[in-house]
Short mmCIF file of C-alpha atoms in Angstrom, two decimals:
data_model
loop_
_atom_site.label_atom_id
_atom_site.label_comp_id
_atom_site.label_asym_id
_atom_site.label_seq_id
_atom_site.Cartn_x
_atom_site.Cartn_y
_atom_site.Cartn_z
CA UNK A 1 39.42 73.05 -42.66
CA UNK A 2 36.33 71.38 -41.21
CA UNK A 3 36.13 67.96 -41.53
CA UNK A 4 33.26 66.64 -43.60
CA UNK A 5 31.71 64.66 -41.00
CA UNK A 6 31.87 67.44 -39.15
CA UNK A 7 29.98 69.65 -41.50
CA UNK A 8 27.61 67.07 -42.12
CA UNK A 9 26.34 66.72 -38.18
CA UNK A 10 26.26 70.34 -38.38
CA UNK A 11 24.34 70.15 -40.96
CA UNK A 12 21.93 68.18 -39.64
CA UNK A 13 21.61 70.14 -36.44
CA UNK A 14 21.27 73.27 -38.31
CA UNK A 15 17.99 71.54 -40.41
CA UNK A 16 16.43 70.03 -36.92
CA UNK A 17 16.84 73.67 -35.29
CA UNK A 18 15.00 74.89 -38.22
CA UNK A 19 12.03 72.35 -37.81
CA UNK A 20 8.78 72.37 -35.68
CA UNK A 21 8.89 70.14 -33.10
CA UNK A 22 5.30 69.88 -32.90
CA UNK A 23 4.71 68.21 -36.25
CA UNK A 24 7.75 66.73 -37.70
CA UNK A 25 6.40 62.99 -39.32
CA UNK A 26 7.27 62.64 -42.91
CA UNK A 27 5.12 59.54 -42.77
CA UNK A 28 3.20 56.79 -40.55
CA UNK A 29 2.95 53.44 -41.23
CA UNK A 30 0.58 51.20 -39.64
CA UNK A 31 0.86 53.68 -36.87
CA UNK A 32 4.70 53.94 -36.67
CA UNK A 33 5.96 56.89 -37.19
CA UNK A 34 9.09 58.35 -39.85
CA UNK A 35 10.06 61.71 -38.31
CA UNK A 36 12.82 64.20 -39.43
CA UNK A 37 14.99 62.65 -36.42
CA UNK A 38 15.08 59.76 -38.54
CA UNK A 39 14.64 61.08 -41.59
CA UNK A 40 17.63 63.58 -42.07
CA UNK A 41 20.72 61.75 -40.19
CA UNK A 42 19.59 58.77 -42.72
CA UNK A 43 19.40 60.70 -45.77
CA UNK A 44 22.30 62.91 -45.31
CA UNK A 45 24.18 59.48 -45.13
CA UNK A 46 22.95 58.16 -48.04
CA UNK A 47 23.97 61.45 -50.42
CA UNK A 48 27.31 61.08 -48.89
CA UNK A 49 27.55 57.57 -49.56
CA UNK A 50 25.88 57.65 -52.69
CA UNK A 51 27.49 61.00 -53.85
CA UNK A 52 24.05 62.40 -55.21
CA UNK A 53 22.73 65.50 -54.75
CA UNK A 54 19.91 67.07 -52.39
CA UNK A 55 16.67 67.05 -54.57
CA UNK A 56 13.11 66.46 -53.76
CA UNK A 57 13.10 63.32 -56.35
CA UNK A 58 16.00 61.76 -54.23
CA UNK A 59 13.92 62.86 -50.84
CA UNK A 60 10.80 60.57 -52.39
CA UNK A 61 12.92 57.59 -53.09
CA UNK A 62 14.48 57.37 -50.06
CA UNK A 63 11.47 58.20 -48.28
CA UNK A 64 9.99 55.48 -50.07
CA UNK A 65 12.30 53.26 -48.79
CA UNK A 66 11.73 54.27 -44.99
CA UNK A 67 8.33 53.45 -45.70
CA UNK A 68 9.11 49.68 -47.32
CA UNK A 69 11.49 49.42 -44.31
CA UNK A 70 8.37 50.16 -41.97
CA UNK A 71 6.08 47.92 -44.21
CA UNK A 72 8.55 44.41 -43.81
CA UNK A 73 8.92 45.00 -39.94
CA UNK A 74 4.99 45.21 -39.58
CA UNK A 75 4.44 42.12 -42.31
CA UNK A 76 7.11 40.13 -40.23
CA UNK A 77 5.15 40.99 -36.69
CA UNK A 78 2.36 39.97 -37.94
CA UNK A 79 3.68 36.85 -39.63
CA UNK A 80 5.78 36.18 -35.95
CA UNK A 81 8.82 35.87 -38.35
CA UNK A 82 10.75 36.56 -35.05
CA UNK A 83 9.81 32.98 -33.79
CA UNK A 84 11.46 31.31 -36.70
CA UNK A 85 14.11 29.69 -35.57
CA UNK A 86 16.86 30.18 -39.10
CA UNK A 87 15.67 33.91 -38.90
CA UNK A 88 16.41 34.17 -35.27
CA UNK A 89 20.21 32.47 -35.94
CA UNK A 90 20.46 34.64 -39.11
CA UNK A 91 20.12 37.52 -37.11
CA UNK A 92 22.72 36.74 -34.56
CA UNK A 93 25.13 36.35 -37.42
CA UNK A 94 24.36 39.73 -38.64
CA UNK A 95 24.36 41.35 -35.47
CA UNK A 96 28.15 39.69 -34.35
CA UNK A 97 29.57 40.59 -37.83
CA UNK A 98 28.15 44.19 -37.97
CA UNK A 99 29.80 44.48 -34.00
CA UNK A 100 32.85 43.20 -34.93
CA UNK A 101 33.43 45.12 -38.24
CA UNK A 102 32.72 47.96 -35.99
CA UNK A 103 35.14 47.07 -33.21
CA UNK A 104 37.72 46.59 -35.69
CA UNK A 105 37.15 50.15 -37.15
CA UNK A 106 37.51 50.77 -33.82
CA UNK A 107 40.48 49.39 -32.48
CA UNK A 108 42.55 49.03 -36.10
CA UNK A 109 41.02 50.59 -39.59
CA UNK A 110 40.63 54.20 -37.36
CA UNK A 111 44.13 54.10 -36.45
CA UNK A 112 45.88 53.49 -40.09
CA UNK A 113 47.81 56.47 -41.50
CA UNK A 114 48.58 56.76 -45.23
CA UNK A 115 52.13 59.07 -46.33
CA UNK A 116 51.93 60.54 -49.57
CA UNK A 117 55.48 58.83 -50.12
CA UNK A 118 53.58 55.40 -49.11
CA UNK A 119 50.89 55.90 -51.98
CA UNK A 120 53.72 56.89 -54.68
CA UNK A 121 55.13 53.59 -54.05
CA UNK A 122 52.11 51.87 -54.48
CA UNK A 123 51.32 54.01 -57.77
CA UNK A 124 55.06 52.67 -59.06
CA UNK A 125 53.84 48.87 -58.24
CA UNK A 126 50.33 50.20 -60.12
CA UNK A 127 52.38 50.59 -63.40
CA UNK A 128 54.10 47.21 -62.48
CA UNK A 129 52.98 43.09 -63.73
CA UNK A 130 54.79 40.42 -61.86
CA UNK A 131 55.68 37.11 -62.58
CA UNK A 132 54.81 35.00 -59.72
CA UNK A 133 55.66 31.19 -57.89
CA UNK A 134 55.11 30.54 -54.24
CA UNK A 135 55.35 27.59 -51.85
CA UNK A 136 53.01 27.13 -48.91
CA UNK A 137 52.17 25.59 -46.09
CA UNK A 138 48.67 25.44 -43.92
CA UNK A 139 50.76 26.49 -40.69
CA UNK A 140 54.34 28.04 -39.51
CA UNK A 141 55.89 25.17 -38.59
CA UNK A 142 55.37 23.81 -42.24
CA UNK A 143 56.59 26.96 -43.67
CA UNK A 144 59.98 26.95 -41.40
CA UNK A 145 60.60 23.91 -42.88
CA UNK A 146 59.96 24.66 -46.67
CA UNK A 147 61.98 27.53 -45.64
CA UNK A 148 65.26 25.98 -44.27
CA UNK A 149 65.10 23.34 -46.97
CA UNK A 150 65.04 26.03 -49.69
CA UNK A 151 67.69 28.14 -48.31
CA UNK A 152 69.52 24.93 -48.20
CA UNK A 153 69.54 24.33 -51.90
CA UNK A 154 66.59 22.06 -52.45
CA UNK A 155 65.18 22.67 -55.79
CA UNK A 156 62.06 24.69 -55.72
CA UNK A 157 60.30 22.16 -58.15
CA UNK A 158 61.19 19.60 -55.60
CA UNK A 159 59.50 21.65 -52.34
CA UNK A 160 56.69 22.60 -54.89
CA UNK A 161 55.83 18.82 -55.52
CA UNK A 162 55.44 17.68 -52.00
CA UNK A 163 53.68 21.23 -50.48
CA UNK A 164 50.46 21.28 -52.88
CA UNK A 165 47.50 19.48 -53.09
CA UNK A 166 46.50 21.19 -56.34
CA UNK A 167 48.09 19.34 -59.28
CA UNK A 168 48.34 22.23 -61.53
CA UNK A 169 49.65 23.97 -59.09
CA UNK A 170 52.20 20.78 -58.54
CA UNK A 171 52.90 20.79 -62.67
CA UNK A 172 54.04 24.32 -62.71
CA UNK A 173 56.13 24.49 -59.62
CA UNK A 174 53.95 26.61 -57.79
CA UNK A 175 53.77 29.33 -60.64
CA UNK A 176 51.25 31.51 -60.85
CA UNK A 177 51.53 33.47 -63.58
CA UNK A 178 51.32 37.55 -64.30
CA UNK A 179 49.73 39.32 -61.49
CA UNK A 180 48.62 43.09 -61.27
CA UNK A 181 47.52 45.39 -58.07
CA UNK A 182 44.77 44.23 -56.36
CA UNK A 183 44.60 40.59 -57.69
CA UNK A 184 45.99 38.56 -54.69
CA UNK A 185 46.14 38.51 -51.35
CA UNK A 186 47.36 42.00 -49.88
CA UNK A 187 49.69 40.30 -47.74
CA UNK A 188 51.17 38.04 -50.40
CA UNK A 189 50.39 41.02 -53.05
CA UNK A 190 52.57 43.71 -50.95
CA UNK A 191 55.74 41.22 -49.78
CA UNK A 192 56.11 40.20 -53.65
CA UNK A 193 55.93 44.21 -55.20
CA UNK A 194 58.61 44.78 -52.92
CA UNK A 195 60.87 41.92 -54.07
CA UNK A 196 63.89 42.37 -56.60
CA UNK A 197 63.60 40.13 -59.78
CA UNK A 198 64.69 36.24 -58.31
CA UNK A 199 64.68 37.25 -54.91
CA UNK A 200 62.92 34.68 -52.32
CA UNK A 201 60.78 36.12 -49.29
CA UNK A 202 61.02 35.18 -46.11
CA UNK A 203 57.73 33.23 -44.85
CA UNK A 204 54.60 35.68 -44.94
CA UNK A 205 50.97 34.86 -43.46
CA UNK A 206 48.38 35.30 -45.81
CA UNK A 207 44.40 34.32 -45.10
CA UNK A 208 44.99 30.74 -45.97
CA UNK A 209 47.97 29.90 -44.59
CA UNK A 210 51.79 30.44 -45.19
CA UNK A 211 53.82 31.38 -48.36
CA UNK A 212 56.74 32.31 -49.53
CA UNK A 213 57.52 33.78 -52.74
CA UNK A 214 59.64 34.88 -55.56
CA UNK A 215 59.30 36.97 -58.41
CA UNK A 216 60.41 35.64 -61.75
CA UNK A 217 59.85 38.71 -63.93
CA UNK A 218 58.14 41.69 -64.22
CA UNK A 219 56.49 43.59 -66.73
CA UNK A 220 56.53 48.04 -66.02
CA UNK A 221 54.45 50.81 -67.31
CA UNK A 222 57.70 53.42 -67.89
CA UNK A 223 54.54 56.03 -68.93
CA UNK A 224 54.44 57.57 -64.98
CA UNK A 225 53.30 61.28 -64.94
CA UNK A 226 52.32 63.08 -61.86
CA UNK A 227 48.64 63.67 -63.64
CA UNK A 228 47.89 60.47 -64.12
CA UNK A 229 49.41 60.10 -59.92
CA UNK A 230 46.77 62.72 -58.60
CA UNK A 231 44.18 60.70 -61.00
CA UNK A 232 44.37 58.00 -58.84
CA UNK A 233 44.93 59.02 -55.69
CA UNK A 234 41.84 58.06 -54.12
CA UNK A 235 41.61 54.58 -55.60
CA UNK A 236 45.76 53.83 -54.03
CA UNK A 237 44.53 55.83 -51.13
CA UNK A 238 41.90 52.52 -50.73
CA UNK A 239 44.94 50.15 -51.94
CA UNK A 240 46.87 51.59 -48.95
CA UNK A 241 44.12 50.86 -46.85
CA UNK A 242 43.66 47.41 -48.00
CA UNK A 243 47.46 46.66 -47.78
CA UNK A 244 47.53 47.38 -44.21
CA UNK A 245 44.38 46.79 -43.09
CA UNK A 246 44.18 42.91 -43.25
CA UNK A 247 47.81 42.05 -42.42
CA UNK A 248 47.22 44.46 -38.74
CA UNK A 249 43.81 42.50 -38.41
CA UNK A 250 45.74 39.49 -38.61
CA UNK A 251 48.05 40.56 -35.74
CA UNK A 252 45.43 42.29 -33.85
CA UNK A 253 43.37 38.81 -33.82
CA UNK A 254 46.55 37.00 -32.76
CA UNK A 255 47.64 39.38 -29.79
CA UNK A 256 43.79 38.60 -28.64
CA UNK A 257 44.41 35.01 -29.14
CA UNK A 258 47.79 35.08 -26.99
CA UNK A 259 45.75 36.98 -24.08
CA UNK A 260 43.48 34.12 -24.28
CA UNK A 261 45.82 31.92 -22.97
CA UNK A 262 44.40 28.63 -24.84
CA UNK A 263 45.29 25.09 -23.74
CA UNK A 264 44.49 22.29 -26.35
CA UNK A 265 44.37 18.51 -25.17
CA UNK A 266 45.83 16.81 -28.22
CA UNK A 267 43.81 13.57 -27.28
CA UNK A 268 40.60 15.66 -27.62
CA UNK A 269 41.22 17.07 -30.52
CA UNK A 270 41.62 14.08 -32.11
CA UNK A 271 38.45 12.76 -31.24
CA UNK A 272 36.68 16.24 -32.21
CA UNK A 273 38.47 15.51 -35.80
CA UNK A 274 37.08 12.01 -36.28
CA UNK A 275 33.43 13.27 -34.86
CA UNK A 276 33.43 15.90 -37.33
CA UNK A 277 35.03 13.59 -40.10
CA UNK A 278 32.11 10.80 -39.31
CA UNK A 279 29.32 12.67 -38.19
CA UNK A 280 26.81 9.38 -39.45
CA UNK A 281 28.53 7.04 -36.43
CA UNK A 282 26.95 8.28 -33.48
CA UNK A 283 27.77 8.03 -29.93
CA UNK A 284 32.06 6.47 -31.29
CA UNK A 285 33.15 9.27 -29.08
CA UNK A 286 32.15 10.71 -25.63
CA UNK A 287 31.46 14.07 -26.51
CA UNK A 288 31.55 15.66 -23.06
CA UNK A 289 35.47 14.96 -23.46
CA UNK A 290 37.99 18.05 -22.96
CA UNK A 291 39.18 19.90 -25.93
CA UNK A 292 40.14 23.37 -24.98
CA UNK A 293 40.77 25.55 -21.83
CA UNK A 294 41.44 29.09 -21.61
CA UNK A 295 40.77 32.14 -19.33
CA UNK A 296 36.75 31.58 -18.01
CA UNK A 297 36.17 28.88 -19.94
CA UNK A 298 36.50 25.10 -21.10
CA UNK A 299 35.00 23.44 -24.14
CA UNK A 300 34.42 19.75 -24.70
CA UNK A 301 33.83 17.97 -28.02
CA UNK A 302 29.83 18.91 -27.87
CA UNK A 303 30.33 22.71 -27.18
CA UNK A 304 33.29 22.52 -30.41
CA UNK A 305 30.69 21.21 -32.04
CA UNK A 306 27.74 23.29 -31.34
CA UNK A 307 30.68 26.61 -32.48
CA UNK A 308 32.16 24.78 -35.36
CA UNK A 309 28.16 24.21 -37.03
CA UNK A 310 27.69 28.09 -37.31
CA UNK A 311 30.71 28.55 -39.55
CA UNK A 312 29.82 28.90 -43.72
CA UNK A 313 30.96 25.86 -45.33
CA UNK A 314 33.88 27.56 -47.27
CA UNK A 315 35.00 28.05 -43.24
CA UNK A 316 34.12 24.07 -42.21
CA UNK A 317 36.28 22.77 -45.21
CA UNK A 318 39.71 24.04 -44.14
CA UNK A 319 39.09 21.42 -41.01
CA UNK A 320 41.35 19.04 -41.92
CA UNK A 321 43.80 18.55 -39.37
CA UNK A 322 43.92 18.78 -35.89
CA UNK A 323 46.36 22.01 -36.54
CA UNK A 324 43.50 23.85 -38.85
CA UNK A 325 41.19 22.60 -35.65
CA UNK A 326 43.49 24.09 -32.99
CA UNK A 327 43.61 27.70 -35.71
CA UNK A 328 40.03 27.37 -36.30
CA UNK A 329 38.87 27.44 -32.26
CA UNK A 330 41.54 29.85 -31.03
CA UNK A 331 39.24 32.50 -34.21
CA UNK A 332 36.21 31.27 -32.66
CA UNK A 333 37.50 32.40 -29.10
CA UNK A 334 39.17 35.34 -29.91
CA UNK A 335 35.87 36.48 -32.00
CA UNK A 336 33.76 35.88 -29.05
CA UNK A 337 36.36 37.75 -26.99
CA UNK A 338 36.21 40.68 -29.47
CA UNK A 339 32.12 41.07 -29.62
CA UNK A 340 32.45 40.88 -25.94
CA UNK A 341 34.74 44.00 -25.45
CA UNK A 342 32.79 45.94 -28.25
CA UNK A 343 29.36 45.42 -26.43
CA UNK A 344 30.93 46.46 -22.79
CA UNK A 345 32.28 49.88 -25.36
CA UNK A 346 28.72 50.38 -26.25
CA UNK A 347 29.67 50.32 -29.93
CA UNK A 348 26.45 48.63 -30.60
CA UNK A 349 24.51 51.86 -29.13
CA UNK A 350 25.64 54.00 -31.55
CA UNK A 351 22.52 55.18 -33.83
CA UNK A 352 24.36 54.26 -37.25
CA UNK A 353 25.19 50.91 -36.11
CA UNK A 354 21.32 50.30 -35.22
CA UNK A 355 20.36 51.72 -38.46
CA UNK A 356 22.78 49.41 -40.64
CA UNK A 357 21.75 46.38 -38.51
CA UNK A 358 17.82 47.72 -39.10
CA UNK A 359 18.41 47.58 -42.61
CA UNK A 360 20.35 44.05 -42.91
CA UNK A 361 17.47 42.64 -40.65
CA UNK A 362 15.14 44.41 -43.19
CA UNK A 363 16.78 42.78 -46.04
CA UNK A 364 17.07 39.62 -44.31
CA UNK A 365 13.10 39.03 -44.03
CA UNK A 366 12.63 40.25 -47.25
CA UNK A 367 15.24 37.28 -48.57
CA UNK A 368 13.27 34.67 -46.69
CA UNK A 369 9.93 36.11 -47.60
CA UNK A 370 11.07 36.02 -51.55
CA UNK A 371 12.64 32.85 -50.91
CA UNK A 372 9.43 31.16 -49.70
CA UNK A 373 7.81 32.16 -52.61
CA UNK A 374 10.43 31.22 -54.71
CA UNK A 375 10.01 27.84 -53.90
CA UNK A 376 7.02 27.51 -56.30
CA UNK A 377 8.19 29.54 -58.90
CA UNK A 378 11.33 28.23 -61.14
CA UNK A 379 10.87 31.70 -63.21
CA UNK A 380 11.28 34.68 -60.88
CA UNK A 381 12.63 37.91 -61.74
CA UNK A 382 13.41 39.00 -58.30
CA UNK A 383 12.81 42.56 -59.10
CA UNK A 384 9.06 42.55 -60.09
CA UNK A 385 8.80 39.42 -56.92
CA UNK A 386 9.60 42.38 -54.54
CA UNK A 387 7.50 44.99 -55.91
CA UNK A 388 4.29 42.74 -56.18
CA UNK A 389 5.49 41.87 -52.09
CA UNK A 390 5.81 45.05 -51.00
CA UNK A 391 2.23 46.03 -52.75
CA UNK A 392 0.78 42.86 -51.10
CA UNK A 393 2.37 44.42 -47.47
CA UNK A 394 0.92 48.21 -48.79
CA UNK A 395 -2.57 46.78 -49.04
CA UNK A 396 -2.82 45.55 -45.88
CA UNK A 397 -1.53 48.59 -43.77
CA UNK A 398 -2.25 52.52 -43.14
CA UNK A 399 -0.07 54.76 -44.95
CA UNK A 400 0.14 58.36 -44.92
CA UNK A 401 3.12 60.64 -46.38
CA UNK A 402 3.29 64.76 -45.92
CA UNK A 403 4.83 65.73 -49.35
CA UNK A 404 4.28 69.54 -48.05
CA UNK A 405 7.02 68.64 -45.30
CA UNK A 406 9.16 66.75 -47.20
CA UNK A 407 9.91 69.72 -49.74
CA UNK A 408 9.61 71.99 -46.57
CA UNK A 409 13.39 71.25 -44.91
CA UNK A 410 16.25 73.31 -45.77
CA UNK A 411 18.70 72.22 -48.52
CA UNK A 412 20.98 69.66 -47.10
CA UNK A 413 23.68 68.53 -48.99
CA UNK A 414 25.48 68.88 -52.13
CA UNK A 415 27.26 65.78 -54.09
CA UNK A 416 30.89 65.40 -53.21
CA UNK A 417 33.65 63.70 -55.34
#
């Protein structure tokens, strides 16, 4: 059977075989022409993704949208939007995320494989409420240690007291409650499915740290038909996905890390801790001091510094301890290392990765155009703030659309389950 990617570049072909070369602009904007070659690949994408159907009501819309697209990008030339320095950083942090989700598709997502025996599992834990308590630990050492003293006898309660910060979480022992498919980490979430009642797991990573766990109960559905099974096969077939997706990332990221070769100096990073601890006393530390070494490169306290201020906040809170400093760098390397290796692969060539990081550019000015305006209005539906925009950007530009070649193209695509 073809595959439906497959089919769909055919059809595309078939359509641009079928079209005049000599006159093929659905629209121009301010001179800037929308052409089938743009046109079709984009659309076809967009019924598959959207599972709609071919119709000249859906070809209008998204036309439509082509032509907003082209009407931003001309409003921010004009403005110089380019020159502004948070749009320019903004972008860089689009552009590094798209390139790296892409070189993880690449290198991991591409290569996962789901058995139908796998999914049937996953239906059985589907029908299945646990029970829950964990302990944890920021880093493996910790966790080895909870670990031993637990297999040693120490009361849980005990272990739970001293490893949380979180006093409910203290109070109850680390339990945390009934739990179904799809709540928790899929690390933490797949280790405690596979558990027998009572039993304790060995230490697992998860994307905050270390746990381990035990189930206390569970709760099953004994209703299992193979019906309801072939129901849901497409939503465990994404479960699947999810299960082994982030826990191969995690090794993936680490193997990259280990080729990196990284060399801390504990000295530094102790006075990169109390610079980023007491960022109002200036000049208590020399910031041209050593932190890190590694293949090609060396950072000191200012270059940490100058990485560590383009993480989000939820990212800059974990920093709080020279070992979340040492975990927090060796991401920051490996990520560079990562974007690196996808850019000499050409991934960011590829015509749908230009055309997603088009539109999240697109999107971005339109957020910072909105949010300007937003700033003198405490009432804003943000809605009817982007049509009265995107009149505003109509007004002051050439448009021109061919509705006579727009219903003109061959049918392209039907909607797919």
């Amino acid at each position: 059977m073809i595959s439906r990617h497959i089919m769909l570049i055919t059809i595309v072909m078939s359509i641009m075989s079928c079209v005049d070369k000599r006159s093929t602009d659905l629209a121009i904007v301010d001179g800037h022409s929308i052409d089938m070659d743009l046109f079709i690949p984009r659309y076809v994408s967009f019924l598959s993704n959207t599972h709609q159907e071919d119709n000249l009501m859906n070809r209008h819309a998204f036309l439509n949208s082509l032509v907003d697209e082209r009407l931003i990008l001309s409003h921010a030339k004009r403005q110089r939007l380019h020159e502004d320095p948070i749009i320019s950083f903004e972008k860089e942090k689009i552009y590094k995320q798209l390139l790296l989700n892409e070189y993880h598709h690449n290198k991991v997502t591409k290569k996962i494989t789901v058995s139908d025996k796998e999914l049937r599992r996953l239906f059985k834990h589907s029908k299945t409420r646990l029970h829950l308590r964990h302990l944890y630990a920021p880093n493996l050492v910790g966790i080895r240690g909870i670990e031993k003293r637990i297999r040693s006898g120490v009361q849980w309660e005990i272990i739970a007291q001293e490893c949380f910060q979180d006093s409910i979480l203290k109070e109850r022992g680390g339990d945390i409650g009934w739990h179904e498919m799809g709540d928790l980490d899929p690390a933490f979430e797949i280790t405690a499915f596979e558990l027998n009642d009572g039993e304790i797991s060995s230490p697992i990573k998860t994307g905050t740290g270390y746990s381990i766990i035990q189930v206390l109960e569970r709760e099953r559905d004994l209703l299992i038909t193979e019906k309801d099974y072939q129901l849901n096969k497409d939503w465990l077939r994404n479960m699947a996905f999810r299960y082994k997706k982030m826990p191969q990332l995690r090794k993936f990221t680490e193997n990259v890390i280990e080729t990196l070769e990284i060399k801390f100096d504990d000295k530094g990073l102790e006075h990169l801790l109390t610079e980023l601890n007491d960022k109002d006393e200036i000049g208590s530390t020399n910031i041209q001091t050593n932190v890190l070494s590694c293949k090609n490169a060396k950072w000191s306290i200012e270059e940490c510094i100058s990485e560590i201020a383009r993480l989000s906040d939820r990212q800059f809170q974990k920093i709080r301890s020279t070992e979340n400093l040492k975990s927090v760098l060796s991401g920051i390397l490996a990520r560079e290392k990562m974007i690196e290796e996808a850019e000499d692969l050409s991934l960011h060539m590829s015509k749908d990765f230009q055309n997603t990081l088009l539109q999240e550019n697109v999107s971005l000015i339109l957020r910072n155009i909105i949010d300007k305006k937003d700033q003198n209005s405490h009432d804003m539906n943000w809605q009817n703030e982007y049509f009265k925009i995107r009149d505003g950007m109509a007004e002051n530009s050439e448009i021109s659309i061919d509705s006579t070649k727009l219903r003109s193209f061959p049918m392209v695509v039907g909607k797919t389950s």
